[in-house]
CSV table of C-alpha atoms and ligand atoms in Angstrom, one decimal:
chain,number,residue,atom,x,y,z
A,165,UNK,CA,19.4,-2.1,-15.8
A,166,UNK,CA,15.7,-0.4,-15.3
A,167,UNK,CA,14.3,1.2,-18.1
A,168,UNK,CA,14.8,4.7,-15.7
A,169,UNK,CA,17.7,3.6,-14.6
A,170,UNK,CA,18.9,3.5,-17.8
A,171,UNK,CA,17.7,6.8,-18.9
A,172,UNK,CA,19.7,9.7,-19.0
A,173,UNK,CA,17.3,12.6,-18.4
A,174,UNK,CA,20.1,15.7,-19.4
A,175,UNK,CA,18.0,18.9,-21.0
A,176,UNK,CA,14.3,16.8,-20.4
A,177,UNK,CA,11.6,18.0,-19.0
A,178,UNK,CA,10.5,15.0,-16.4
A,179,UNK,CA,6.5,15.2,-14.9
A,180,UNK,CA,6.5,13.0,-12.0
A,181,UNK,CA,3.1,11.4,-10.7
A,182,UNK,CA,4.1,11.3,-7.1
A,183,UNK,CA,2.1,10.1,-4.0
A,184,UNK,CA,2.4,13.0,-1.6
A,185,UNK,CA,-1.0,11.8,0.2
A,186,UNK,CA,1.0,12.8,3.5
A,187,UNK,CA,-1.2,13.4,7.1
A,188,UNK,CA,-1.0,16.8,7.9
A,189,UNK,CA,-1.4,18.1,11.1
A,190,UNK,CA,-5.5,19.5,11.7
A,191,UNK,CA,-3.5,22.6,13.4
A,192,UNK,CA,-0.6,23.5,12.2
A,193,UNK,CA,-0.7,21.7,8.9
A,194,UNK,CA,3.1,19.9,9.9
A,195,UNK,CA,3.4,16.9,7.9
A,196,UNK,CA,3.1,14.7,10.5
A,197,UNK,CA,4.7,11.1,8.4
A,198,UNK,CA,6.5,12.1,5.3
A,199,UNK,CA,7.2,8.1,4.5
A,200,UNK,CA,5.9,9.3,1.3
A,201,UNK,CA,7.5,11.9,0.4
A,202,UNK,CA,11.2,10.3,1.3
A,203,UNK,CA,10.2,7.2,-1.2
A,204,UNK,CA,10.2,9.7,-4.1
A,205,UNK,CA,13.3,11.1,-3.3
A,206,UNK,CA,15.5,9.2,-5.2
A,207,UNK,CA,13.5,9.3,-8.0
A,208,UNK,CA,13.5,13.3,-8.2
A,209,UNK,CA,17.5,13.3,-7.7
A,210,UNK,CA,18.4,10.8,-10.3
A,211,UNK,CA,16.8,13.1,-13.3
A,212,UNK,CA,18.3,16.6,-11.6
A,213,UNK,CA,21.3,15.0,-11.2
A,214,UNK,CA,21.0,13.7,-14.7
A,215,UNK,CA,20.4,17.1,-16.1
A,216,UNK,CA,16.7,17.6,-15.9
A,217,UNK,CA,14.3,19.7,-14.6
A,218,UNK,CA,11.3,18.0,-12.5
A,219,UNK,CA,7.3,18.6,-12.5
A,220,UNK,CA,5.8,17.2,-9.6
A,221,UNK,CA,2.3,16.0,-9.3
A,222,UNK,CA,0.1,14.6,-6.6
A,223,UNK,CA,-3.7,14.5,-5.0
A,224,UNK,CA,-3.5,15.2,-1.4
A,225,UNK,CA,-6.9,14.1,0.9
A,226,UNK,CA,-10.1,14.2,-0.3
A,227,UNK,CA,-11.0,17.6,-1.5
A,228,UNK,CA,-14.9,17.6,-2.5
A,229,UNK,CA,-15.9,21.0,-3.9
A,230,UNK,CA,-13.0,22.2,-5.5
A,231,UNK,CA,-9.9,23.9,-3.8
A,232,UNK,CA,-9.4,24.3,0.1
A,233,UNK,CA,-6.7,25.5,1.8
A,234,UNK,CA,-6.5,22.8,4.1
A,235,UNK,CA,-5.8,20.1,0.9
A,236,UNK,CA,-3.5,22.6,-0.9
A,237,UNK,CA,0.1,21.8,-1.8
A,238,UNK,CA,1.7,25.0,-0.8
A,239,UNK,CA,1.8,23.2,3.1
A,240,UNK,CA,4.7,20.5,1.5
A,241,UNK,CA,6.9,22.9,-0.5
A,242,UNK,CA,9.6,23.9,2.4
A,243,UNK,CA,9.9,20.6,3.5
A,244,UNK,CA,10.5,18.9,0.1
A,245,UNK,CA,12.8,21.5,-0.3
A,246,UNK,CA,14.6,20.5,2.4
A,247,UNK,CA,14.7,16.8,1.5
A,248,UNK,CA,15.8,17.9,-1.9
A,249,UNK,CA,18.3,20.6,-0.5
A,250,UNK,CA,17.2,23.1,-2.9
A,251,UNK,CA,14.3,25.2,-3.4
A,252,UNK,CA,10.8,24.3,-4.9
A,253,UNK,CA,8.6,26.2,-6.8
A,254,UNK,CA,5.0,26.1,-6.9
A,255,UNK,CA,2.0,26.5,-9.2
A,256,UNK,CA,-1.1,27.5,-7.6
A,257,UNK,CA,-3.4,25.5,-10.0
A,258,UNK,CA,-2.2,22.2,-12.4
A,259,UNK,CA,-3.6,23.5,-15.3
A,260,UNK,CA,-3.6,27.4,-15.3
A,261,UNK,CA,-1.8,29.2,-18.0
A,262,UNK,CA,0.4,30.0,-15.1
A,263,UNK,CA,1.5,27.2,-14.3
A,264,UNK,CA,2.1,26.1,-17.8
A,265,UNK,CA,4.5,29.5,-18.1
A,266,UNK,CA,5.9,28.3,-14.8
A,267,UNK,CA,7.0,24.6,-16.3
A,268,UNK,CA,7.8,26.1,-19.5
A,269,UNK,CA,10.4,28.5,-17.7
A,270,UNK,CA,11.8,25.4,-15.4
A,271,UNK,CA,15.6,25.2,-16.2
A,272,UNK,CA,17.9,22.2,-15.8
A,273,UNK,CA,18.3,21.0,-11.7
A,274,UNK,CA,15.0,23.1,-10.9
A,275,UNK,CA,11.2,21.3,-9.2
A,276,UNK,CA,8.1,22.8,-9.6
A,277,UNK,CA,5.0,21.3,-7.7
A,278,UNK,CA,1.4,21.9,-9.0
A,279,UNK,CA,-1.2,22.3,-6.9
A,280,UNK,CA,-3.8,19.2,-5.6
A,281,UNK,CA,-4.7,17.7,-9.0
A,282,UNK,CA,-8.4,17.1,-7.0
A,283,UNK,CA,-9.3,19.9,-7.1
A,284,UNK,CA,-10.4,19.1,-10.3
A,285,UNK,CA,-13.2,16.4,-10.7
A,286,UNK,CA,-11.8,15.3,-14.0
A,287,UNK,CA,-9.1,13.8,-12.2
A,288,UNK,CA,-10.9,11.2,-10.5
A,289,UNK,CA,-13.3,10.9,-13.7
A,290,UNK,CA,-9.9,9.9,-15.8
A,291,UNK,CA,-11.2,13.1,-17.8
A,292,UNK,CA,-9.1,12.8,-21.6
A,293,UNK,CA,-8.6,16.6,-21.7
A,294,UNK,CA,-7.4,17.0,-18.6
A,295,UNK,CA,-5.0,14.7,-18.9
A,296,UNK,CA,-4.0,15.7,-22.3
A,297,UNK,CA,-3.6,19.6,-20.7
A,298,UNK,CA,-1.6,18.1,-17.5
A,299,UNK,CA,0.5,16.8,-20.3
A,300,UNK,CA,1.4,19.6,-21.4
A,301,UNK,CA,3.8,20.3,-18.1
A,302,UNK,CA,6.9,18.0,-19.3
A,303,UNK,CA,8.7,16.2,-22.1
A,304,UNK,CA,8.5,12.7,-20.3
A,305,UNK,CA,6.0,11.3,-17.7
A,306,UNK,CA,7.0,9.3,-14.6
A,307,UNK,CA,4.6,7.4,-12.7
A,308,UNK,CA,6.0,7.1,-8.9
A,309,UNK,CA,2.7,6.3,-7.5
A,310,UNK,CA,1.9,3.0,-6.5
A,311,UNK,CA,-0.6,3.9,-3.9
A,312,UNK,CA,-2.7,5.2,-6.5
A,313,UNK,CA,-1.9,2.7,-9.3
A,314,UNK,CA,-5.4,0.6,-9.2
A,315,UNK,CA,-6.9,3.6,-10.0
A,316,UNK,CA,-7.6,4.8,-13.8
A,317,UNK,CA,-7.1,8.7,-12.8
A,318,UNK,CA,-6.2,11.1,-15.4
A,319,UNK,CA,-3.0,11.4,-14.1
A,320,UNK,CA,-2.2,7.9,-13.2
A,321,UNK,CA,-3.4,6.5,-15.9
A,322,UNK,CA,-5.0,8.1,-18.9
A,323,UNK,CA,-2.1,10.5,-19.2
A,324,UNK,CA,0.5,8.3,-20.6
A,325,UNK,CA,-1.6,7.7,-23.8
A,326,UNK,CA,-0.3,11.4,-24.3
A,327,UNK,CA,3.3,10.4,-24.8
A,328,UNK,CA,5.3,7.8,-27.3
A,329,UNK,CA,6.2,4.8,-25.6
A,330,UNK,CA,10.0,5.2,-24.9
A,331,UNK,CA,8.8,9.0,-23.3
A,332,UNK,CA,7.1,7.2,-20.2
A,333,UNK,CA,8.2,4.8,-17.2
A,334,UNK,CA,7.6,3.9,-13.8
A,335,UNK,CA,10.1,5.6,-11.2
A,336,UNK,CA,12.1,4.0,-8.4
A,337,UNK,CA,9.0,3.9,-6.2
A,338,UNK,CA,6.7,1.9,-8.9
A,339,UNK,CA,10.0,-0.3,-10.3
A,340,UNK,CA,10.4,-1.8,-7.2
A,341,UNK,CA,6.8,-2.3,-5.9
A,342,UNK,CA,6.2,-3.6,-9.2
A,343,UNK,CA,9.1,-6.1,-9.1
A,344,UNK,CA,8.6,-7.5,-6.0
A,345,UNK,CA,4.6,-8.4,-6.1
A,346,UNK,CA,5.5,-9.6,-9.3
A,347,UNK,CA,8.1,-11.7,-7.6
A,348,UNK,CA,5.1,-13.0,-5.3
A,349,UNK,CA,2.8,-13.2,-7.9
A,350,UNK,CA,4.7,-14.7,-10.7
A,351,UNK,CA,7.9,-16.6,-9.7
A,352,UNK,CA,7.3,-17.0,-5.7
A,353,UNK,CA,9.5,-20.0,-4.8
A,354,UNK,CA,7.7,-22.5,-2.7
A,355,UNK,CA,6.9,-23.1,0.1
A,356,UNK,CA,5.1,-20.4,-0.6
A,357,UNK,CA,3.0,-19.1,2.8
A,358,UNK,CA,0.5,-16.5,2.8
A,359,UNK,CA,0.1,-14.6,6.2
A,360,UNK,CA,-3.4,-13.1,6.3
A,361,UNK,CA,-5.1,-11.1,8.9
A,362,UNK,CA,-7.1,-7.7,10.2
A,363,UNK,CA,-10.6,-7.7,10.5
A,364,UNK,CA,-12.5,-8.1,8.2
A,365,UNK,CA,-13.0,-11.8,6.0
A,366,UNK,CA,-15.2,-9.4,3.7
A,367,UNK,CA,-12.5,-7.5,2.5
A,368,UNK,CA,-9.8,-10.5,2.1
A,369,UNK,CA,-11.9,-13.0,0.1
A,370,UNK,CA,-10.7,-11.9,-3.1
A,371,UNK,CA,-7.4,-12.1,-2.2
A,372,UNK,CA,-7.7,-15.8,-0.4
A,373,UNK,CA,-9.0,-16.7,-3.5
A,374,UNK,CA,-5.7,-15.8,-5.7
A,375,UNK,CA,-3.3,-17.0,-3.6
A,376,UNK,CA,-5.5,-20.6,-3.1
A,377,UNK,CA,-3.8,-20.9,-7.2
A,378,UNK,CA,-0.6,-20.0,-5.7
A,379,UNK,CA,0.4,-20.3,-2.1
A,380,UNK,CA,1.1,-23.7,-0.2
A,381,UNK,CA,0.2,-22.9,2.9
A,382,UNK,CA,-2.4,-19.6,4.1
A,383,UNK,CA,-2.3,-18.4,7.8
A,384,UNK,CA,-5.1,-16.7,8.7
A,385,UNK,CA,-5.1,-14.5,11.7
A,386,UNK,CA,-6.6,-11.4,13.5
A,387,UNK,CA,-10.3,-10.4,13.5
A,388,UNK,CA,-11.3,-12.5,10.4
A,389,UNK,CA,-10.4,-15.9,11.8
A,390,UNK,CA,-13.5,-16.2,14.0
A,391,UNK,CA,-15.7,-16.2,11.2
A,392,UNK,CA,-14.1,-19.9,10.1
A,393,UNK,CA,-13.8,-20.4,13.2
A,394,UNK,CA,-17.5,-20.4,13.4
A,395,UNK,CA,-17.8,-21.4,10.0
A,396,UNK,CA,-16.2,-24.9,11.4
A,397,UNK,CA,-18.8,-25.2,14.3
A,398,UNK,CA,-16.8,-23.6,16.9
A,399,UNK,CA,-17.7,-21.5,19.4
A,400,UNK,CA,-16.2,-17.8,19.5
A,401,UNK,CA,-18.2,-15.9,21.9
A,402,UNK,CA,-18.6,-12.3,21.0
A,403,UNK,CA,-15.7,-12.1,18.9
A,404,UNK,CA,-15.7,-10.4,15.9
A,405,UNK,CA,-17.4,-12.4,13.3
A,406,UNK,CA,-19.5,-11.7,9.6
A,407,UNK,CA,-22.4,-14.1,9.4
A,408,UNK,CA,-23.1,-13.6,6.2
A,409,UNK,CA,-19.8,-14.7,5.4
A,410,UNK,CA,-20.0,-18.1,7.0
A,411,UNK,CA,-20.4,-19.7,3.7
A,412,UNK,CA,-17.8,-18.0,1.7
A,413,UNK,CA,-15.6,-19.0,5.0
A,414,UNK,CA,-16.7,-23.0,4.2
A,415,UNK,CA,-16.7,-22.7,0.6
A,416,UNK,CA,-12.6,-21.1,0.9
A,417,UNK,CA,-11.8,-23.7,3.2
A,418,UNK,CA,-13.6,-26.3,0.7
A,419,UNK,CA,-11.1,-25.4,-2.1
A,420,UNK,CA,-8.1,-25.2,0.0
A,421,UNK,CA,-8.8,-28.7,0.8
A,422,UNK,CA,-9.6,-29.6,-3.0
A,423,UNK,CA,-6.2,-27.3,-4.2
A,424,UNK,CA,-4.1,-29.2,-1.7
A,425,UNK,CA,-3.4,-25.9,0.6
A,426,UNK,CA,-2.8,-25.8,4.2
A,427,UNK,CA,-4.7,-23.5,6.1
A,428,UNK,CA,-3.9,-22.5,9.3
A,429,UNK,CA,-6.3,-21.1,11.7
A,430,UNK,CA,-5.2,-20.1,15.5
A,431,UNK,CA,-5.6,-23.1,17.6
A,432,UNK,CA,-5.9,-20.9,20.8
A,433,UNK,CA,-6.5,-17.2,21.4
A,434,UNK,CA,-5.7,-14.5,23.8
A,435,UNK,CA,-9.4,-13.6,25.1
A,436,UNK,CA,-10.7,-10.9,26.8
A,437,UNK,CA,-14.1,-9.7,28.4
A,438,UNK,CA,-14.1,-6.2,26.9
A,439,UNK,CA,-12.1,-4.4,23.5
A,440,UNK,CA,-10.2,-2.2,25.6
A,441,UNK,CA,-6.5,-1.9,26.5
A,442,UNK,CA,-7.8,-2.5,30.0
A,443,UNK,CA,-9.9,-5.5,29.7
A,444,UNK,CA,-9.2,-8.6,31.7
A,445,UNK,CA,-7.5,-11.4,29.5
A,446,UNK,CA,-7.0,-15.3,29.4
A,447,UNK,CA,-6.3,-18.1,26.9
A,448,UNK,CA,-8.4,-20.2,25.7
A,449,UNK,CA,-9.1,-22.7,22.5
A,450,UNK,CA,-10.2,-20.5,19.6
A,451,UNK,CA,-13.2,-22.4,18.7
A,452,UNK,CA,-14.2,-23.0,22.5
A,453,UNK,CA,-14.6,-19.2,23.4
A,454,UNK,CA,-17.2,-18.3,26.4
A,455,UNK,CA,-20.2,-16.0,26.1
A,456,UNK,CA,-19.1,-12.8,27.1
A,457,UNK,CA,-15.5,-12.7,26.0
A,458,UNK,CA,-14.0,-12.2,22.4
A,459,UNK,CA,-10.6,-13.1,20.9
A,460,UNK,CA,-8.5,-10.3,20.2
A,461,UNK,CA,-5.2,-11.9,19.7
A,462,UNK,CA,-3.8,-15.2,18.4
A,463,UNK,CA,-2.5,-17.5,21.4
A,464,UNK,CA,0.9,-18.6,22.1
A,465,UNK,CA,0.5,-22.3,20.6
A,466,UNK,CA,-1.0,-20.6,17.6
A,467,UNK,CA,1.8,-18.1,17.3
A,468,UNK,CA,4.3,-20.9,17.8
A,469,UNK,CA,2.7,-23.3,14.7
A,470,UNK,CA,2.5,-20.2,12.8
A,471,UNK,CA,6.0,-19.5,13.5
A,472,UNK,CA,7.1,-23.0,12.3
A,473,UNK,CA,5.1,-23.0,9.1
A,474,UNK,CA,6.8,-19.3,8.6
A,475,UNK,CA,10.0,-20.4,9.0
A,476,UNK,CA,10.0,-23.1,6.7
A,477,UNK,CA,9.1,-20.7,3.6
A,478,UNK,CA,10.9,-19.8,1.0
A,479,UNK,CA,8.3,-17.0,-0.2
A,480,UNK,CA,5.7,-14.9,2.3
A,481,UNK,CA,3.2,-12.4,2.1
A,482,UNK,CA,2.0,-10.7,4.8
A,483,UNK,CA,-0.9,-8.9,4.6
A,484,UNK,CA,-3.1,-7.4,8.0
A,485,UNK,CA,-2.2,-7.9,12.2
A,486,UNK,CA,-2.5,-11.0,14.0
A,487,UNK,CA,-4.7,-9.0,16.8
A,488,UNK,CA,-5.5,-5.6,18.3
A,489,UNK,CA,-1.7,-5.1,18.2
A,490,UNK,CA,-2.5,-1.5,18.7
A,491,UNK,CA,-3.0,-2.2,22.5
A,492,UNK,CA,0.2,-3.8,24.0
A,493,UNK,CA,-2.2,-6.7,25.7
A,494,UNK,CA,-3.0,-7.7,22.1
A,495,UNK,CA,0.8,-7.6,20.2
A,496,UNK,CA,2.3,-10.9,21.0
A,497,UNK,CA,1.1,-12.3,18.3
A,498,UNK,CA,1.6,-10.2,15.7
A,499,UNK,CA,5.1,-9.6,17.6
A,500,UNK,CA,5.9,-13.4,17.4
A,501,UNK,CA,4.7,-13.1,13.4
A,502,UNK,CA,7.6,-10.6,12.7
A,503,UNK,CA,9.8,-12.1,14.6
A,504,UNK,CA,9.2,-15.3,12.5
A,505,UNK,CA,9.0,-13.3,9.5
A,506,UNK,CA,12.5,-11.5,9.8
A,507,UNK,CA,14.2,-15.2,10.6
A,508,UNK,CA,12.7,-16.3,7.5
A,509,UNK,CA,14.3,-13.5,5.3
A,510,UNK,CA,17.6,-13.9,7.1
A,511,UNK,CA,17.9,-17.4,6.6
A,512,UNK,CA,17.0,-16.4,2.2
A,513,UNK,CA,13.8,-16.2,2.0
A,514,UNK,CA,12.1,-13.1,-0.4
A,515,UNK,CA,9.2,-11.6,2.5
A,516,UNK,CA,6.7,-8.6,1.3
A,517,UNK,CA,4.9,-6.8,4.1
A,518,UNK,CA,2.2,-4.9,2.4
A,519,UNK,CA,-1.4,-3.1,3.2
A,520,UNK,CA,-2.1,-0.6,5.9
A,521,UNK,CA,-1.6,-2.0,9.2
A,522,UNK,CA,0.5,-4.5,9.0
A,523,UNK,CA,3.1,-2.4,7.8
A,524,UNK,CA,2.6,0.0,10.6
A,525,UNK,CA,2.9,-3.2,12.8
A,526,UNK,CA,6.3,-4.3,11.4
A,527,UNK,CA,7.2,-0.2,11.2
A,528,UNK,CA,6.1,0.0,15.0
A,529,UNK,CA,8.0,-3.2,16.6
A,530,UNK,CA,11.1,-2.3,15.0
A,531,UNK,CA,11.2,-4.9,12.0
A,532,UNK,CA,11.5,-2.8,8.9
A,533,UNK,CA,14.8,-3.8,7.7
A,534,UNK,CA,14.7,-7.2,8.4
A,535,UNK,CA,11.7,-8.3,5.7
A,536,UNK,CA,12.6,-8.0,1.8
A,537,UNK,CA,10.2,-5.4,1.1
A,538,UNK,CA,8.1,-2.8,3.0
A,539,UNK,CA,4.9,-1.7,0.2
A,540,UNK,CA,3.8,1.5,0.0
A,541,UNK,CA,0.6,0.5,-1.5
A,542,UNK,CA,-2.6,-0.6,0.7
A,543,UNK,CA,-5.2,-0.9,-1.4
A,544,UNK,CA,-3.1,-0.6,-5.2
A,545,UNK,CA,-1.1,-3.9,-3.5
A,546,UNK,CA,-4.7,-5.6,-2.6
A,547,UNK,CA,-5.6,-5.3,-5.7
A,548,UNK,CA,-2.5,-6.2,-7.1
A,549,UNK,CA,-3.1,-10.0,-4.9
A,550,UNK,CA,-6.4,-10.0,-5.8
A,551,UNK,CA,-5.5,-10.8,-9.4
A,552,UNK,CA,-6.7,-7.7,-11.1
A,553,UNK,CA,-4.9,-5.3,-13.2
A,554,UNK,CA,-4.1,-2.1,-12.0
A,555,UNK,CA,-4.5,0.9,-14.4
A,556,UNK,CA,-1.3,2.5,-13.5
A,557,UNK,CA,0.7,-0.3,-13.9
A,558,UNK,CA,-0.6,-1.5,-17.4
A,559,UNK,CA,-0.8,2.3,-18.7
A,560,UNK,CA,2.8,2.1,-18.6
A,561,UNK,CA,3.6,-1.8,-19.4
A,562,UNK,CA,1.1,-1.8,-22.4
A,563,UNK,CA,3.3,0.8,-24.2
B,129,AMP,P1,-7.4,-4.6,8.3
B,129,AMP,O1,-7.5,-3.1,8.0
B,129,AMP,O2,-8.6,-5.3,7.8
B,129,AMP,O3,-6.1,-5.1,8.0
B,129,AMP,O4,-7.6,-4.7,9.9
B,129,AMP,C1,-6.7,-4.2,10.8
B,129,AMP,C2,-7.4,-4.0,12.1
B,129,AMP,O5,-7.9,-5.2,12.5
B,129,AMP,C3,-6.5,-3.5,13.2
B,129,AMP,O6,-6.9,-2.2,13.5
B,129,AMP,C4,-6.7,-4.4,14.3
B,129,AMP,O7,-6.8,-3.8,15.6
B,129,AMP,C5,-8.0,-5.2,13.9
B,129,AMP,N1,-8.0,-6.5,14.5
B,129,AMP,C6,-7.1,-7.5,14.4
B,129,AMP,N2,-7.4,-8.6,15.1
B,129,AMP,C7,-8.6,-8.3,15.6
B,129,AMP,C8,-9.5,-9.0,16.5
B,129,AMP,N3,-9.2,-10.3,16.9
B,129,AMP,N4,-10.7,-8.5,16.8
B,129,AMP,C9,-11.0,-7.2,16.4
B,129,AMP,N5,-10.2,-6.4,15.6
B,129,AMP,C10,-9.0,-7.0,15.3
């Protein structure tokens, strides 16, 4: 059993780092995906229903100069309410003597939710005596935020040097994101394939990298394949493409070779002559594009190798869309990657769809019970791949 699992929270005082980072409506302020919100759900009724009272704690957007109304708290309270099914107070500030007599009044089975801790710069900063006051709001601390994990925040990080060792654990949220990169990272039955896409080679290099020690085969997909496309003296036309990361493309593919790897790259491409939903489209050999036209999908032959090399795993990690999968002329691909994907996990193998848009992807085509895990982390779970060590995480393993 989990060390929270475990943990009988009857007459405790639990402060919860929570990711609440929810879109608002510009409007109305309606919570307009409370994804977030539902993942800490579980967390929050295990220690009521334990016997404990609950502190909640969260940043939500990106407050500059202090507080402002449109980043406050107060627009969440009636609808966590609602998830909870009871009501939820609120403290105007985090660290007011308020809303210290508000957590030291909290009675078993009641939630209190401070206000956005950004509105404090010491946050962000990792400030010590902020952390040590935000402390102050409960007996135990729970971090429940993986989004926020790779970043050494007072309260995601520096806080838990504030209580003993057997007085702070990850939640439900954190216990299974944790256990299931860790999975990838550490015990990933082979073969072991890689799915990497989105734009950008730039902001995937570090993770390549990694998973060159680890992975025995790397598909590599959407926006960034043109540049090793070009990298290998194709021809891509006006796809999307960093120059000055034609060497880093060579030098990955270099130690793929030398690490005994596979890469994949997309053999052919759906093309069109404009990036619009509209645009006119054909097929045509990745690396034999024409002038005028760009590749904003991966082509049927490539989905189909893709597909094969998918299949076959035992372990995959899927990070970032095949193509422009936000217009329906560009999904097939990244389509035919989940489809591949979820017949992979039905047939036993362990599948983590993590980072931003492929996750929406997977969300959007109607595949989010059929891979192992969904992660709520984008860039905490890059990170994570990259090799580093996120601060949240080891705050709370180091104890
Ligand atoms: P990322 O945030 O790096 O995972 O990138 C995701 C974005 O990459 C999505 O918005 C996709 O529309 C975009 N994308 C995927 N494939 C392509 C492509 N071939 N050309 C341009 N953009 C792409």
């Amino acid at each position: 059993m989990s060390k929270f699992s475990g943990h009988n929270f009857k007459g405790e005082k639990a402060l919860i780092r929570v990711d609440f980072n929810v879109p608002l409506d510009k409007k109305t302020q309606e919570i307009t995906d409370d994804n977030r919100i539902r993942a800490a759900i579980p967390t929050i009724n295990k220690i009521l229903i334990d016997g404990g009272s609950v502190v909640l704690m969260s940043h939500l957007g990106r407050p500059k100069e202090g507080p402002e109304e449109k980043s406050s708290l107060k627009h969440l309270v009636k609808h966590i309410s609602g998830l909870l099914n009871r009501e939820v107070l609120f403290a105007d500030d985090c660290i007011s003597e308020k809303s210290f007599e508000q957590s030291r009044d909290l009675q078993p089975g009641q939630v209190l939710l401070l206000e956005n801790l950004r509105f404090y710069k010491e946050e962000e900063k990792g400030d010590e005596a902020f952390a040590e006051k935000l402390s102050k709001h409960g007996d135990i601390y729970i971090n429940d935020a993986f989004g926020t994990a790779h970043r050494a925040h007072a309260s995601t990080a520096v806080i838990a040097k504030f209580f003993a060792p057997e007085k702070k654990m990850f939640g439900l949220v954190m216990e299974g994101e944790v256990e299931s990169a860790e999975k990838i990272m550490h015990k990933a039955e082979k073969p072991f394939t890689a799915i990497i896409g989105g734009a950008k080679v730039s902001d995937k290099i570090l993770i390549i990298e990694n998973l060159l020690e680890r992975a025995t085969d790397i598909i590599i997909g959407g926006g960034m394949a043109y540049t090793f496309m070009k990298a290998r003296g194709g021809k891509i036309g006006s796809s999307l493409c960093e120059d000055d990361r034609l060497d880093t493309a060579r030098d990955l593919l270099k130690k793929a070779t030398e690490k005994g790897v596979s890469i994949h790259l997309p053999e052919n491409s759906i093309i069109a002559d404009k990036f619009d939903a509209s645009a006119n489209t054909k097929e045509a050999q990745s690396d034999a594009i024409p002038d005028g036209w760009m590749g904003l999908d991966i082509g049927p032959k490539a989905a189909g190798v893709f597909s094969e090399v998918i299949r076959k795993s035992k372990t995959i990690l899927w990070n970032g869309p095949m193509g422009v999968f936000e217009m329906e002329k560009f999904q097939a691909g990244t389509k035919a990657i989940a489809v591949a994907v979820a017949e992979a996990t039905q047939a036993g193998a362990f599948s983590l769809v993590g980072g931003g848009d492929s996750v929406a992807a997977v969300n959007e085509f109607g595949f989010a019970d059929k891979v192992s895990y969904i992660s709520t982390g984008g860039g905490a779970l890059l990170e994570y791949f990259e090799g580093k060590e996120l601060p949240g995480i080891a705050a709370i393993k180091e104890a």
